Coordinates of C-alpha atoms in Angstrom, one line a residue:
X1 CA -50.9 59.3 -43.7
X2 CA -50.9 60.5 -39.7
X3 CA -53.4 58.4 -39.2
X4 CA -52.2 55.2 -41.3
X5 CA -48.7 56.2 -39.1
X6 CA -51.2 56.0 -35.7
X7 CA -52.3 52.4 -36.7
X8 CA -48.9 51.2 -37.2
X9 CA -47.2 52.2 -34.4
X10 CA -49.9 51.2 -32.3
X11 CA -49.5 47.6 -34.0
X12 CA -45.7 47.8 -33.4
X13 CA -46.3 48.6 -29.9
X14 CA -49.1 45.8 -29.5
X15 CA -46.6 43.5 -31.1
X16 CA -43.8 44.2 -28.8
X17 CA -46.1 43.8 -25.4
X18 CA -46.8 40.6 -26.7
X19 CA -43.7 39.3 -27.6
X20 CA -42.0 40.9 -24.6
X21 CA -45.0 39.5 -22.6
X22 CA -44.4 35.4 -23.7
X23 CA -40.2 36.1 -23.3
X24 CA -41.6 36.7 -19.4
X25 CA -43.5 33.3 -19.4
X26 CA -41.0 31.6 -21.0
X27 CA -38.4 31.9 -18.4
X28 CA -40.9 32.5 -15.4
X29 CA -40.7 30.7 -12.1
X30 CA -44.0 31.6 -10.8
X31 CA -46.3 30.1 -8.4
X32 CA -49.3 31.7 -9.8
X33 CA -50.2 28.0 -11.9
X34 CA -47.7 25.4 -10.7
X35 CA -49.9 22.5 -12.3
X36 CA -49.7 24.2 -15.4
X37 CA -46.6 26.2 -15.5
X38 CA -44.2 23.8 -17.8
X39 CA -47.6 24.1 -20.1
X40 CA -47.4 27.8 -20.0
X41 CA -43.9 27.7 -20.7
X42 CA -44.1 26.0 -23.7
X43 CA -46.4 27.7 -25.2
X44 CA -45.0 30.9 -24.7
X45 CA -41.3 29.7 -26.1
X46 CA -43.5 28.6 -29.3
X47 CA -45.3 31.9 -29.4
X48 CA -41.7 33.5 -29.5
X49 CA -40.2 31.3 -31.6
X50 CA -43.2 31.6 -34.1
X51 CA -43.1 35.8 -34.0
X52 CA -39.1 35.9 -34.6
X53 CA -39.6 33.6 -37.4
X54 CA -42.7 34.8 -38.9
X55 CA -44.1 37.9 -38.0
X56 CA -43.0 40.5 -40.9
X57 CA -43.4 43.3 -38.6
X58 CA -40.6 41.3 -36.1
X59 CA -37.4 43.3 -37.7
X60 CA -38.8 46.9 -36.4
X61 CA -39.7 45.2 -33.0
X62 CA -36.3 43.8 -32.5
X63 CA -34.9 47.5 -33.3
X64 CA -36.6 49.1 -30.3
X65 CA -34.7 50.1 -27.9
X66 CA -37.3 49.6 -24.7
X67 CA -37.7 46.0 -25.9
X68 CA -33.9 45.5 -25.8
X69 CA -33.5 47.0 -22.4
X70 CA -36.5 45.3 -20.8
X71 CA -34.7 41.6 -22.5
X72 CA -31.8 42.6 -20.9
X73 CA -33.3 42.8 -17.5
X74 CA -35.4 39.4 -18.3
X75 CA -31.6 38.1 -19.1
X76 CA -30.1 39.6 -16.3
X77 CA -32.9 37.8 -13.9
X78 CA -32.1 34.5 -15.1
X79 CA -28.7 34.5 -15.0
X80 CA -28.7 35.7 -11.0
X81 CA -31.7 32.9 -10.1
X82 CA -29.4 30.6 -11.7
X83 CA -26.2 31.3 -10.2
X84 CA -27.8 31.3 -6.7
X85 CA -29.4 27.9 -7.5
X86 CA -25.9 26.6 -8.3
X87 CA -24.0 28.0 -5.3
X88 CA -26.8 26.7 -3.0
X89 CA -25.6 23.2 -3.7
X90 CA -22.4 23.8 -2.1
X91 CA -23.8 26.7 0.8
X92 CA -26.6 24.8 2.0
X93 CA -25.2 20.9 2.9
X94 CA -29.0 19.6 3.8
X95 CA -30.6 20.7 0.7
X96 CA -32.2 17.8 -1.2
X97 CA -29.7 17.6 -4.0
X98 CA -32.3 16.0 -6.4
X99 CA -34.7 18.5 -6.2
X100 CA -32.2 21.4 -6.6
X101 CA -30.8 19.5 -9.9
X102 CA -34.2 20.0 -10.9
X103 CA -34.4 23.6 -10.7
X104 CA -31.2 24.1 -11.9
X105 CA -31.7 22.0 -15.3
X106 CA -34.4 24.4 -15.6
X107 CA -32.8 27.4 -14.9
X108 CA -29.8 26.0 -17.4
X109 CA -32.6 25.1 -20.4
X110 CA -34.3 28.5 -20.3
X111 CA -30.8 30.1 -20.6
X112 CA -30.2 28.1 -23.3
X113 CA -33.4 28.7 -24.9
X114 CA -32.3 32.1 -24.3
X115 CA -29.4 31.7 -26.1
X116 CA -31.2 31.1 -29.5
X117 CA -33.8 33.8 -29.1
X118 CA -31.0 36.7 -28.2
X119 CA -29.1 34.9 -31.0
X120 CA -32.6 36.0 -33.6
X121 CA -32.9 39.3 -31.9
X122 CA -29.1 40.7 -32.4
X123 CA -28.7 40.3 -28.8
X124 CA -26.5 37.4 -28.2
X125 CA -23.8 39.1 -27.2
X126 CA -25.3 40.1 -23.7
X127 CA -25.5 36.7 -23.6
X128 CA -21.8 35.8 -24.1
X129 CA -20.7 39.0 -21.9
X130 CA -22.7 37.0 -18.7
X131 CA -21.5 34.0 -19.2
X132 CA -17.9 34.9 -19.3
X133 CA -18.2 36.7 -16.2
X134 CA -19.6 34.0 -14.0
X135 CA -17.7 31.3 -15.6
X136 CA -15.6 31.2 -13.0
X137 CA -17.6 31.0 -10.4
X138 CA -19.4 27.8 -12.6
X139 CA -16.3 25.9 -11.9
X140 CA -15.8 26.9 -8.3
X141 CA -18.8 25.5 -7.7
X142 CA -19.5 22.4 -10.4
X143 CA -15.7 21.4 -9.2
X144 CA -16.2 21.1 -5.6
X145 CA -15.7 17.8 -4.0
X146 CA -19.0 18.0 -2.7
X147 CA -19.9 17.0 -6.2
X148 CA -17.3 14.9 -7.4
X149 CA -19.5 11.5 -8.1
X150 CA -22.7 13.5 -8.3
X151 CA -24.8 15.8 -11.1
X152 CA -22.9 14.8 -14.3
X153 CA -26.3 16.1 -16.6
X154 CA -25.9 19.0 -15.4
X155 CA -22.1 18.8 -15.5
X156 CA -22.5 18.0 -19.5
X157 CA -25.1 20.6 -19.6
X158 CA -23.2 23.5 -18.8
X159 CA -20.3 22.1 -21.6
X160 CA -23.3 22.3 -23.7
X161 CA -24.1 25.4 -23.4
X162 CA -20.2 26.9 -23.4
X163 CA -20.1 25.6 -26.8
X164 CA -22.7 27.5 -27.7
X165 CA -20.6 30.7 -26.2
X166 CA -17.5 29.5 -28.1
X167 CA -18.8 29.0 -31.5
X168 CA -20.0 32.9 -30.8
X169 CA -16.8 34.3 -30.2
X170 CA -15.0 31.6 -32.1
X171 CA -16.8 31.9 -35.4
X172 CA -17.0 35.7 -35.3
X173 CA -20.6 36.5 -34.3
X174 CA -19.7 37.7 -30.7
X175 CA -16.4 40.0 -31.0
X176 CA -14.6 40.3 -27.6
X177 CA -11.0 42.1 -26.9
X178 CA -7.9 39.0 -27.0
X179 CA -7.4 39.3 -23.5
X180 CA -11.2 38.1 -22.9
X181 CA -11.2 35.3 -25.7
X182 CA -7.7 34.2 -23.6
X183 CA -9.7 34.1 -20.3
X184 CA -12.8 32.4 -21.7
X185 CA -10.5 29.5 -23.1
X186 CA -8.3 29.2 -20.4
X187 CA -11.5 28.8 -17.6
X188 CA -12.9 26.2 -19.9
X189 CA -10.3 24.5 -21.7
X190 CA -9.5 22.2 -18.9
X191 CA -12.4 21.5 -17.6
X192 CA -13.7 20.3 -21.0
X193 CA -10.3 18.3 -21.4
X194 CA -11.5 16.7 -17.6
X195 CA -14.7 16.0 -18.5
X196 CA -14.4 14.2 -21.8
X197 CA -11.8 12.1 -20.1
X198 CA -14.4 10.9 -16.9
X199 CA -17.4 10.8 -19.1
X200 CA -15.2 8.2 -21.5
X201 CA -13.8 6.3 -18.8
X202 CA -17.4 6.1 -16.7
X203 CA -18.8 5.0 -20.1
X204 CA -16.5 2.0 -20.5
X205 CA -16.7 0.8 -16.5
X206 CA -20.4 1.1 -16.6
X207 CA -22.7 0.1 -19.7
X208 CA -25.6 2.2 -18.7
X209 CA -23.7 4.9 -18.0
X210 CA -25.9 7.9 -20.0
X211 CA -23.9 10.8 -19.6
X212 CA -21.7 11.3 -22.0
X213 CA -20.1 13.7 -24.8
X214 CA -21.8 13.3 -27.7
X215 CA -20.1 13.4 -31.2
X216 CA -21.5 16.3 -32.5
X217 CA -21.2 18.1 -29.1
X218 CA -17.2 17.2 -29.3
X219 CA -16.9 18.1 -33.3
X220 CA -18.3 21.5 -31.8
X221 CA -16.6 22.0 -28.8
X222 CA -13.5 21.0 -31.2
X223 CA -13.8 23.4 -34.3
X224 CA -15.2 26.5 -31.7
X225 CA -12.2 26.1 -29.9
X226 CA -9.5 25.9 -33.0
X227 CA -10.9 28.6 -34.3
X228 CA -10.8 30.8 -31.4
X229 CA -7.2 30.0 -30.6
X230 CA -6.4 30.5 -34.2
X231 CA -7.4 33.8 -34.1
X232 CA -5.7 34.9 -30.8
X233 CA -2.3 37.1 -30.9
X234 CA 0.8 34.7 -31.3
X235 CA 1.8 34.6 -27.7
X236 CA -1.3 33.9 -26.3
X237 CA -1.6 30.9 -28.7
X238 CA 1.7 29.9 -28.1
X239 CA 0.9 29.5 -23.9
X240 CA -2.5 27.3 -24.9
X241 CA -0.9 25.0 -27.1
X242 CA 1.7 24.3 -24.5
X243 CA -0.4 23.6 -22.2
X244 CA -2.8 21.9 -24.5
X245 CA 0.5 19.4 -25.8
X246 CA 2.0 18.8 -22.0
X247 CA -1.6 17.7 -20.7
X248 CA -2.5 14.4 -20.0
X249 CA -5.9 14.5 -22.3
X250 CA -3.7 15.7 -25.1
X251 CA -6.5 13.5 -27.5
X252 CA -8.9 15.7 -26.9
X253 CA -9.6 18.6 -28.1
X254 CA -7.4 17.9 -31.1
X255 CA -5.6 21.0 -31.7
X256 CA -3.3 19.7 -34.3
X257 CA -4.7 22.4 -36.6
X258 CA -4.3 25.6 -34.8
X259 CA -0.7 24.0 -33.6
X260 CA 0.6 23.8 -37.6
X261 CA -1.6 27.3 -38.3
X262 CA 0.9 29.1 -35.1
X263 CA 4.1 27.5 -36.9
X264 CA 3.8 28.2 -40.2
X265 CA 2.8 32.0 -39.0
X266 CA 5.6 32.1 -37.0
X267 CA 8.0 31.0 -39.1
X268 CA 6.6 32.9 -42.1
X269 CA 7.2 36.1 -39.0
X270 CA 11.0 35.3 -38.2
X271 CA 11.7 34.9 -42.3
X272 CA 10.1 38.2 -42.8
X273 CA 12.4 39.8 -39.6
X274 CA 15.5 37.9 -40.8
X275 CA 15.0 39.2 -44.3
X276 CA 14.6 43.0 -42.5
X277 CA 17.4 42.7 -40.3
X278 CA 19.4 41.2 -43.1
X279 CA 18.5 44.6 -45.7
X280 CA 19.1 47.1 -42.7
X281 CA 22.6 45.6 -42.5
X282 CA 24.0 45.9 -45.8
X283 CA 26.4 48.7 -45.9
X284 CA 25.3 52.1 -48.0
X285 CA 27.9 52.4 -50.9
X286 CA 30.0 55.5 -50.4
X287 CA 31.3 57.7 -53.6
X288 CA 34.9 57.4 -54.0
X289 CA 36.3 61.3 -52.6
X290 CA 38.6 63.0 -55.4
X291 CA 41.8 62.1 -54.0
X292 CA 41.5 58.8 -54.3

């Protein structure tokens, strides 16, 4: 038995440098091959892909701690290399805008990629958790007039990828506190709205225009958000629906649903307060005294 116990944690071990190992390539930006990095990458994403799906010793991996924390860091790395990428759109005016696209795309499809391997791994909320906190700073930059006419792949990209975050926290599979799911909405919500509308109208000025919504990528972006707002506490879904109903893009996202969910709660709320404040002010019977 010690020594059966020897083998398999030195096959657990050997496992988890490899896997650990190929979640490095498969986000790497190194110089060390440049004519055969996007090869390398590839292969290494499969290699992960294949492990997490059917290596039987995968679900004891996953559980180590030193793997988690080292995925973290790998996580951590690719979220700063892409922010910096972004923000040197708008910090650096004589960079070649093309090439920069390039790298961010990149940056944005290993993140993605990302996404689905945290998502195996039990991990996906450190995923969510970085997102929301640069989200801002997404739309300070994407926003900037600088960019107005420019980068709409990467523009429907990034709602791509949100909706991945959404369905997270919308369906239940991230949990964050209210006033987080509030924030989250609120940053994306309109830009969302904004970009459905431009993408639609660019679409119908110019034919060949490629960069648009697509239906399933709406359906999602849709249901994530319903459900999200659904679950929020009544006031905060009472200031996003009416701001959702007095915007211009009212069409879309279609929140009819979450709208008649809020009023039937509410109004099943005031019945239930009328019927208590009704009950506390019936008057007690009092017992007749002897003298009368």
């Amino acid at each position: 038995m010690p020594i059966f116990s020897d083998i398999q944690e030195t096959e657990l071990s050997g496992t988890k440098e490899v896997l650990l190992s190929a979640i490095r390539y498969a986000t790497s930006t190194g110089d060390s091959f440049p004519r055969f990095e996007d090869d390398l990458r590839t292969s290494a994403q499969e290699q992960v892909e294949f492990m997490l799906e059917d290596d039987e010793k995968i679900p004891l991996v996953i559980a180590d701690d030193e793997l988690k924390v080292e995925t973290r860091i790998v996580l951590s790395k690719i979220f700063s290399s892409f922010e910096n990428e972004l923000f040197s759109l708008i910090l650096e005016p004589d960079i070649a805008i093309k090439d920069m696209e390039k790298k961010i795309m990149r940056s944005l499809s290993d993140l993605e990629w990302m996404h689905n391997t945290l998502l195996k791994m039990d991990l996906v909320k450190d995923f969510v958790s970085h997102w929301a906190n640069i989200s801002s700073n997404l739309l300070k930059v994407i926003e900037d007039k600088q960019l107005d006419s420019v980068m709409w792949n990467l523009k429907i990209k990034l709602i791509e990828v949100t909706s991945k975050v959404l369905e997270a926290v919308g369906y239940g599979t991230v949990v964050l506190p209210a006033e987080s799911r509030v924030e989250l909405l609120k940053t994306w919500l309109p830009y969302i709205r904004k970009m459905k509308s431009l993408s639609d109208e660019m679409s119908t000025t110019e034919a060949a225009f490629p960069y648009k919504m697509s239906d399933d990528l709406c359906q999602c972006v849709e249901g994530a958000i319903v459900s999200l707002v659904s679950a929020l506490p009544s006031n905060d879904q009472a200031d996003i629906l009416a701001d959702w109903i007095s915007a211009e893009q009212v069409k879309y996202p279609d929140l009819s649903e979450a709208f008649e969910i809020w009023c039937y709660r509410t109004k099943s709320a005031q019945r239930r307060l009328d019927e208590a404040l009704t009950e506390s002010a019936v008057p007690m019977s009092l017992p007749l005294s002897p003298s009368t």
